[in-house]
mmCIF file of C-alpha atoms and ligand atoms in Angstrom:
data_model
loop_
_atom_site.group_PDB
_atom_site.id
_atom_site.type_symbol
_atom_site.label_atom_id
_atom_site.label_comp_id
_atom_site.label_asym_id
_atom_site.label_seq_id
_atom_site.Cartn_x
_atom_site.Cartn_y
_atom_site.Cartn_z
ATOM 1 C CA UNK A 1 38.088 -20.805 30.669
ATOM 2 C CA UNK A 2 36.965 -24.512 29.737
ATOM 3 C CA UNK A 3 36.958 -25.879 26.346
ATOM 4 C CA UNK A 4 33.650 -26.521 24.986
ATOM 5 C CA UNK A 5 32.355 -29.763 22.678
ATOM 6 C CA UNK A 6 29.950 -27.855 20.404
ATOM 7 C CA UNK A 7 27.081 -30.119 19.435
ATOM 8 C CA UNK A 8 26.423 -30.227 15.758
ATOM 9 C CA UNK A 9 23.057 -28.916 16.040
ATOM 10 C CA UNK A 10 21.377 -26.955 18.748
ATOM 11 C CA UNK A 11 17.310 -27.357 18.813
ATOM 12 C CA UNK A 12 16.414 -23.288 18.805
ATOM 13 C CA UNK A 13 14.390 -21.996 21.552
ATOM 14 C CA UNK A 14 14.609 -25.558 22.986
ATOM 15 C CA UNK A 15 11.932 -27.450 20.896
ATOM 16 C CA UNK A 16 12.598 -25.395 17.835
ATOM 17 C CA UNK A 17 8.963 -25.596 15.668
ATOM 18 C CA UNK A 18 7.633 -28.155 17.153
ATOM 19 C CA UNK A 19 6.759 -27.262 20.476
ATOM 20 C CA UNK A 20 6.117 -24.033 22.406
ATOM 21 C CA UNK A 21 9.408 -22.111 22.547
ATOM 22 C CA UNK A 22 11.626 -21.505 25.700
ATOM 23 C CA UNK A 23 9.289 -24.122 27.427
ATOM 24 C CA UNK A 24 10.480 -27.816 29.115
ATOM 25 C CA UNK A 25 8.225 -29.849 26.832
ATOM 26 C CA UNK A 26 10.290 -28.308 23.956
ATOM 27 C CA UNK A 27 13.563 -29.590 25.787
ATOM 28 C CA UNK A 28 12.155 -32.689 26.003
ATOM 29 C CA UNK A 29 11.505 -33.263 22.858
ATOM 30 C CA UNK A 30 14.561 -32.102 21.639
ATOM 31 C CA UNK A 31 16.360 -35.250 23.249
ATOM 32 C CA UNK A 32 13.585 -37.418 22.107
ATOM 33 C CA UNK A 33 14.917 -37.039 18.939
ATOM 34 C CA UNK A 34 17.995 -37.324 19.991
ATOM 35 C CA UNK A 35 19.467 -34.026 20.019
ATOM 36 C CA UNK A 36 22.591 -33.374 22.016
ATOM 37 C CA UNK A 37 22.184 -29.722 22.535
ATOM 38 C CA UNK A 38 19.451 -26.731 22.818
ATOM 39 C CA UNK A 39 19.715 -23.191 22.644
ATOM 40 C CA UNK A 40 17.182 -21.259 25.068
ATOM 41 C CA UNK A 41 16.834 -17.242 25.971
ATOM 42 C CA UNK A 42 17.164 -16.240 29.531
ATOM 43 C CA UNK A 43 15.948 -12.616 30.962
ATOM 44 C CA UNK A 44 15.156 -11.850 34.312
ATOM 45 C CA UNK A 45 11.707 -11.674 36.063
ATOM 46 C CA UNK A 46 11.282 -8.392 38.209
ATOM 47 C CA UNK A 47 12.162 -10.217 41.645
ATOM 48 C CA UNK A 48 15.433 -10.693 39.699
ATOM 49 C CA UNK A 49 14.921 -14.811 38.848
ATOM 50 C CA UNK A 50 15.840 -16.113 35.619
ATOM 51 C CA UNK A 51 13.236 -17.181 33.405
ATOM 52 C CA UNK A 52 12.994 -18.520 29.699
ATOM 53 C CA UNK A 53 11.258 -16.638 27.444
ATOM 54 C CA UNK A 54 12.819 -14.716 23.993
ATOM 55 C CA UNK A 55 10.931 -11.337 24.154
ATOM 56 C CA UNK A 56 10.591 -8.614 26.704
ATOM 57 C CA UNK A 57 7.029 -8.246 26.765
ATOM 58 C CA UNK A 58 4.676 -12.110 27.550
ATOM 59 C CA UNK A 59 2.211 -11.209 24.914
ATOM 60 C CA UNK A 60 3.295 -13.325 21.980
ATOM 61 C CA UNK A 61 4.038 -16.405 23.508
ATOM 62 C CA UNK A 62 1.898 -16.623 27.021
ATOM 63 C CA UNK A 63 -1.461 -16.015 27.876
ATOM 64 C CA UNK A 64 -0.104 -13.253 30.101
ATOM 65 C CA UNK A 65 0.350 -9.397 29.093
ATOM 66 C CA UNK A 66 2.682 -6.878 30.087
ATOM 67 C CA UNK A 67 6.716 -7.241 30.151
ATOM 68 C CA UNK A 68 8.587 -9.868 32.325
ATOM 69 C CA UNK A 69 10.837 -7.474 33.938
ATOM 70 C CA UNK A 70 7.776 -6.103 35.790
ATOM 71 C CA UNK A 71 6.845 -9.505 36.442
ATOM 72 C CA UNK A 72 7.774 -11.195 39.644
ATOM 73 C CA UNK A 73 8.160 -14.849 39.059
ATOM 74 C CA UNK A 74 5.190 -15.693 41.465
ATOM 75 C CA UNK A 75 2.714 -14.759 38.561
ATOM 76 C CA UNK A 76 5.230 -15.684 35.620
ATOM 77 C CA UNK A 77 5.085 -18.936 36.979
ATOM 78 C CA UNK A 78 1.205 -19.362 36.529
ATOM 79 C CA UNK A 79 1.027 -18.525 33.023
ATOM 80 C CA UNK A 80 0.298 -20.572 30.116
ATOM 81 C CA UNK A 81 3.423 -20.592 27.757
ATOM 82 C CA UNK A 82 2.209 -23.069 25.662
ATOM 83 C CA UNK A 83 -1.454 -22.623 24.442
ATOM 84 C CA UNK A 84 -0.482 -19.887 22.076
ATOM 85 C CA UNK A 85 1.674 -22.219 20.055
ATOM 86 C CA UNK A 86 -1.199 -25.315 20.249
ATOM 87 C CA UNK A 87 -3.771 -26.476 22.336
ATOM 88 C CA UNK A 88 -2.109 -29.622 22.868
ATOM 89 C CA UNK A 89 0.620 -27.701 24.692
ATOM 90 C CA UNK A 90 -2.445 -26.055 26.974
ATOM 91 C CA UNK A 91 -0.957 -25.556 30.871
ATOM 92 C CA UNK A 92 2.787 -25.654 29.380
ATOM 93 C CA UNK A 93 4.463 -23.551 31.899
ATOM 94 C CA UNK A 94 7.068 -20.657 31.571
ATOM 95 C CA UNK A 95 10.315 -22.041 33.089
ATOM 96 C CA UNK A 96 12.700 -21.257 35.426
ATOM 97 C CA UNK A 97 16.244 -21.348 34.345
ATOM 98 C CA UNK A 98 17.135 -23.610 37.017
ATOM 99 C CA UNK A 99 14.041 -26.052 35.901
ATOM 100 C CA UNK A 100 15.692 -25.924 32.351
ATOM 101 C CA UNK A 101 19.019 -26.325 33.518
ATOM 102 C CA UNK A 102 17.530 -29.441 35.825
ATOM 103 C CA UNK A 103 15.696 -30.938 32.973
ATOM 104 C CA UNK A 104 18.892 -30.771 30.838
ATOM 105 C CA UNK A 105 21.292 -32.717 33.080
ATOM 106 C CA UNK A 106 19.027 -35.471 33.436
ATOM 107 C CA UNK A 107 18.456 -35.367 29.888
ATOM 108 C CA UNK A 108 22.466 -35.262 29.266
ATOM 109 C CA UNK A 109 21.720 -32.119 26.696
ATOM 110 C CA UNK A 110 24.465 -29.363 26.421
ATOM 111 C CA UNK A 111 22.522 -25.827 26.740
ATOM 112 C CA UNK A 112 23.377 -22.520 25.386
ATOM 113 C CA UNK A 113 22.163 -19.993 27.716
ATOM 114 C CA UNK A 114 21.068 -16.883 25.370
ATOM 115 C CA UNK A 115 21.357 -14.190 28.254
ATOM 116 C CA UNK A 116 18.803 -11.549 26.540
ATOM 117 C CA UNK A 117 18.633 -9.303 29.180
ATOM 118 C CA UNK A 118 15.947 -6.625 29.425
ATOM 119 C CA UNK A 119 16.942 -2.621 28.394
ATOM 120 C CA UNK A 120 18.694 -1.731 31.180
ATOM 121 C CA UNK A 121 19.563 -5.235 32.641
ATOM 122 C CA UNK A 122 22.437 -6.146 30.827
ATOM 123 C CA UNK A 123 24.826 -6.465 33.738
ATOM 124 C CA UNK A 124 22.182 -7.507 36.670
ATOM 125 C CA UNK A 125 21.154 -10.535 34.283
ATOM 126 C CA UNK A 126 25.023 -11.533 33.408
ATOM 127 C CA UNK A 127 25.574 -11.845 36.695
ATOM 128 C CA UNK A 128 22.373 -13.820 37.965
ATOM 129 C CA UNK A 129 22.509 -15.838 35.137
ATOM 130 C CA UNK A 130 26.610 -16.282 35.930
ATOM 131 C CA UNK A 131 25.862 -17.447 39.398
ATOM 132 C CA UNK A 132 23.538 -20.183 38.765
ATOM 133 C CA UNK A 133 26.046 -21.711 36.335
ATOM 134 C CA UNK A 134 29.249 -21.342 38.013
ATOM 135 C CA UNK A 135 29.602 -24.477 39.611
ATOM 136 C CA UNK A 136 27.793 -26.566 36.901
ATOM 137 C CA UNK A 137 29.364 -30.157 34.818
ATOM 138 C CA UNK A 138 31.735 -28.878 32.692
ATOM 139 C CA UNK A 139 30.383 -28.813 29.037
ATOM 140 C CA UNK A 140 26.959 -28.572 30.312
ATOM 141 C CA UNK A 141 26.305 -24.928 29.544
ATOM 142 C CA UNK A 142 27.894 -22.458 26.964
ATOM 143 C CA UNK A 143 26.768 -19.091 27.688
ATOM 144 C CA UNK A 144 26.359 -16.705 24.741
ATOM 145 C CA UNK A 145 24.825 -12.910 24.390
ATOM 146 C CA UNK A 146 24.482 -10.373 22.188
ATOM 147 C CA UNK A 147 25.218 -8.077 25.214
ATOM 148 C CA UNK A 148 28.921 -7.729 25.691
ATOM 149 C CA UNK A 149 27.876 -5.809 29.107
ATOM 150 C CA UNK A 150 26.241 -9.286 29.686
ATOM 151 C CA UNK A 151 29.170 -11.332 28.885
ATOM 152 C CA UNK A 152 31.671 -9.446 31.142
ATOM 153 C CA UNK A 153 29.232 -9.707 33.904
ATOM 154 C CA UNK A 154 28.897 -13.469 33.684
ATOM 155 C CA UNK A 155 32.455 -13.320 32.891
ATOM 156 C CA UNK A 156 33.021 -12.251 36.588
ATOM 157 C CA UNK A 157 30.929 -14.539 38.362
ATOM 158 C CA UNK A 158 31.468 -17.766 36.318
ATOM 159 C CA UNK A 159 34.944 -17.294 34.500
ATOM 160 C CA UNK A 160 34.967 -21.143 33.852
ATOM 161 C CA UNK A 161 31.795 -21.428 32.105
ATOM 162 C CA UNK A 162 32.934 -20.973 28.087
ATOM 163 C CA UNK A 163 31.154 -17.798 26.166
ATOM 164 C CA UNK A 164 30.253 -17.319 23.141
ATOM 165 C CA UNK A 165 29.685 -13.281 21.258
ATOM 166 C CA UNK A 166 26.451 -13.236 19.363
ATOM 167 C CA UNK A 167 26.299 -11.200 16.353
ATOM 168 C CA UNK A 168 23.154 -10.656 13.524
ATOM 169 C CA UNK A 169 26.099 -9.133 11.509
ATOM 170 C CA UNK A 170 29.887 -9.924 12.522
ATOM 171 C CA UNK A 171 31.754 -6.322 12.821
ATOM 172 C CA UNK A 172 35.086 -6.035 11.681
ATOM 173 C CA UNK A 173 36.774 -5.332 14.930
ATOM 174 C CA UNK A 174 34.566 -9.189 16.180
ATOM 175 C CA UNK A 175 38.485 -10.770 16.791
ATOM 176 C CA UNK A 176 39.086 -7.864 19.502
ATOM 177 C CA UNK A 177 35.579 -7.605 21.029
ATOM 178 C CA UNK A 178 36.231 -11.567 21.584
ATOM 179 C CA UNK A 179 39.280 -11.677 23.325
ATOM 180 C CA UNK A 180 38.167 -8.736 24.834
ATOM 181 C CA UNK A 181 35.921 -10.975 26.843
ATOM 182 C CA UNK A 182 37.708 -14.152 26.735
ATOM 183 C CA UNK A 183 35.034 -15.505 24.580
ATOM 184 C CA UNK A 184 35.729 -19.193 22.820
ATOM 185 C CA UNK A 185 33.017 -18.641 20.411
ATOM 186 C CA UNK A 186 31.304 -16.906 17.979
ATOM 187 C CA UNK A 187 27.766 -17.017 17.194
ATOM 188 C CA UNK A 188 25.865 -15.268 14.073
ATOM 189 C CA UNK A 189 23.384 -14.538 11.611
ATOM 190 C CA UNK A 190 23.732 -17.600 9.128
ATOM 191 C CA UNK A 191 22.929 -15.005 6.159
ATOM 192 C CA UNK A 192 25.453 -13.099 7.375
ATOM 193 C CA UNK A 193 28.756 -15.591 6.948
ATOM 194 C CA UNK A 194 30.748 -14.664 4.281
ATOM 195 C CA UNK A 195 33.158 -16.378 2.641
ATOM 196 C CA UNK A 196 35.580 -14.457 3.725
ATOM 197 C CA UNK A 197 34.536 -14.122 7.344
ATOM 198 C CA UNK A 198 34.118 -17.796 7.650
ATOM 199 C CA UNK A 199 37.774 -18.279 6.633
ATOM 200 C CA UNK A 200 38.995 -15.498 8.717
ATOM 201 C CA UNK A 201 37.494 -17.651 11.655
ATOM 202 C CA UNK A 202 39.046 -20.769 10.413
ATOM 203 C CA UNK A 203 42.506 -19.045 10.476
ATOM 204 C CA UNK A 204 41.931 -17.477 14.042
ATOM 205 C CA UNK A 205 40.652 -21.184 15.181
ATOM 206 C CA UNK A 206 37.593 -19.544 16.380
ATOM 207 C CA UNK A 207 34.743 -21.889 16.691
ATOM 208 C CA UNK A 208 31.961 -20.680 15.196
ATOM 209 C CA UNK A 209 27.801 -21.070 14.914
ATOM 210 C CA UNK A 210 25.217 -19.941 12.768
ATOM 211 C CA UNK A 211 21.502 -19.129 13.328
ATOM 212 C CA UNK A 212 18.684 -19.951 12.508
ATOM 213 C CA UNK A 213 19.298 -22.944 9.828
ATOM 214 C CA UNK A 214 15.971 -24.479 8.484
ATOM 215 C CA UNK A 215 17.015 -25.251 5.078
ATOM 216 C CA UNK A 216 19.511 -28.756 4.435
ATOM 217 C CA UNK A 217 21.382 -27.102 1.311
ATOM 218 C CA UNK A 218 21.955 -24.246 3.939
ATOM 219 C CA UNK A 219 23.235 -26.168 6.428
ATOM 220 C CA UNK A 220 25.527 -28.111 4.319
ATOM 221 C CA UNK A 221 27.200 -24.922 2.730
ATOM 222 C CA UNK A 222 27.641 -23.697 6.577
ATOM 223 C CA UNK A 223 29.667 -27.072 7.791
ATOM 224 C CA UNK A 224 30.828 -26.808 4.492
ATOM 225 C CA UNK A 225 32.339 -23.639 5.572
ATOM 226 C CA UNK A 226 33.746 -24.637 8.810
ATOM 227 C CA UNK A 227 30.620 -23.997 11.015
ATOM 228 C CA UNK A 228 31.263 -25.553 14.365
ATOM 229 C CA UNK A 229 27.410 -25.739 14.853
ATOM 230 C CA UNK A 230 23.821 -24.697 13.661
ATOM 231 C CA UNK A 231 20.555 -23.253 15.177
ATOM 232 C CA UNK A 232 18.074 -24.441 13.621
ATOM 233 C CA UNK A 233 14.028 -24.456 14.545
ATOM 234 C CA UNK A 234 13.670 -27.693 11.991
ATOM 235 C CA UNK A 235 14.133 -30.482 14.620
ATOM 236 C CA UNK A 236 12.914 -33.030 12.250
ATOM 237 C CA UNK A 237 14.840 -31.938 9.070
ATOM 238 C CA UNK A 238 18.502 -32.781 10.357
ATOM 239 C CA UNK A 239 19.689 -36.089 11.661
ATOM 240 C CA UNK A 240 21.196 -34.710 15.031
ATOM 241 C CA UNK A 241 23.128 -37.770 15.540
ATOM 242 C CA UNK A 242 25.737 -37.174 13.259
ATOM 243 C CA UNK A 243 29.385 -37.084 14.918
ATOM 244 C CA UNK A 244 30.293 -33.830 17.046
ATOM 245 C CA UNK A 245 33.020 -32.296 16.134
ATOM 246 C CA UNK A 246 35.464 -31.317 19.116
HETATM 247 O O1 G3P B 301 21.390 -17.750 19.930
HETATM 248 C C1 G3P B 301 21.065 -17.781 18.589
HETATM 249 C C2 G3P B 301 19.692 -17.200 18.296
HETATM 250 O O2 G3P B 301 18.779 -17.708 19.223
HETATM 251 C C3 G3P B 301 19.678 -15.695 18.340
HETATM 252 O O3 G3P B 301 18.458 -15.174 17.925
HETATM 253 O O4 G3P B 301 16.385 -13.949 18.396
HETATM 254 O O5 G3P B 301 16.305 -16.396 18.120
HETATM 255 O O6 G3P B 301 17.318 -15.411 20.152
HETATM 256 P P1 G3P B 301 17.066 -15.248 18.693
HETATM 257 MG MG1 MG B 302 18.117 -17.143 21.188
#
């Protein structure tokens, strides 16, 4: 497996608070102000085509209703994912991963594929989500999940592409469950980093990322720490272009 550069700061959901989640216009203006890297969710539409959106069901953040796994990408592709959020965003529309992974490169943003795979999807969306990123720029993509059946899947199909385990709280056995899956990362919880945890990681060499950091004391405690990167939906609190770390 590849290396990866972590950016210092990935814009959450793409645009973090200031646009509609999971949407292009949030990518956008992530760069704008110049951030290096975004973070966006990935699940699978029910004609199998990877989409970004953060929940199972569209009801919070488009204007559609039901779940996106029974939702072939046809009609996912009409909806509105951006009125909910403002007005201003009216006509935004729910993209496909390969739009987002598009927009990126021509952007020159790093992107953290979040595979959140719908119950019962874990390995179907690993490995979809694995095959449209196998033969990508190196350092353009970290994948990350907090599916391990997601992982290995991806694993498979793109062994090149660097992964990163996802955690709300670390478990003790985290070093095995990440070699387990050859994993370079690990991503957590920011509430969740102990001291202890965050030195066990600096022993190990394990690069490691915290979510979701909207608070500057916060974030300074976290590099502090060691953090190789933060999540954090407050695009307009943190100077992004502070030096990466590689
Ligand atoms: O990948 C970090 C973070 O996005 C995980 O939480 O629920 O915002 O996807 P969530
Ligand atoms: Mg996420």
């Amino acid at each position: 497996m590849a290396g990866y550069c972590y950016p210092r700061l990935f814009a959450h959901r793409g645009g973090g608070a200031l646009a509609p989640e999971n949407t292009l216009a949030g990518i956008r203006l992530a760069a704008r102000l110049g951030y290096r890297g975004v973070e966006v969710d990935v699940m699978l539409s029910q004609d199998g085509l990877p989409v970004l959106i953060h929940d199972e069901s569209l009801a919070r953040t488009t204007d559609g209703a039901g779940d996106v796994a029974r939702t072939p990408l046809a009609e996912l592709s009409r909806l509105d994912a951006g009125s909910r959020f403002h007005r201003a965003f009216a006509g935004e529309p729910l993209p496909r991963l390969e739009d987002a992974l598009d927009c990126c490169a021509r952007l020159g943003l790093t992107v953290n594929i979040e595979i959140k795979p719908a119950a019962g999807l874990a390995e179907e969306t690993g490995r979809t989500v694995g095959g449209r990123v196998a033969a990508g720029e190196p350092g353009a993509v970290l994948l990350s999940s907090f599916s391990e059946a997601a992982l290995a899947a991806a694993r498979l199909i793109a062994p090149a592409v660097p992964r990163a385990l996802l955690f709300e709280a670390v478990p003790p056995d985290w070093q095995g469950r990440l070699s387990g899956l050859d994993c370079l990362g690990l991503h957590c919880a920011a509430r969740h980093l102990s001291p202890e945890l965050a030195a066990a990681l600096r022993a190990a060499g394990i690069p490691f990322a915290c979510y979701t950091v909207n608070e500057a004391a916060t974030a300074a405690g976290l590099f502090e720490a060691g953090a190789a990167a933060l999540f954090t939906d407050r695009l307009d609190l943190f100077d992004p272009r502070n030096p990466d770390r590689c």
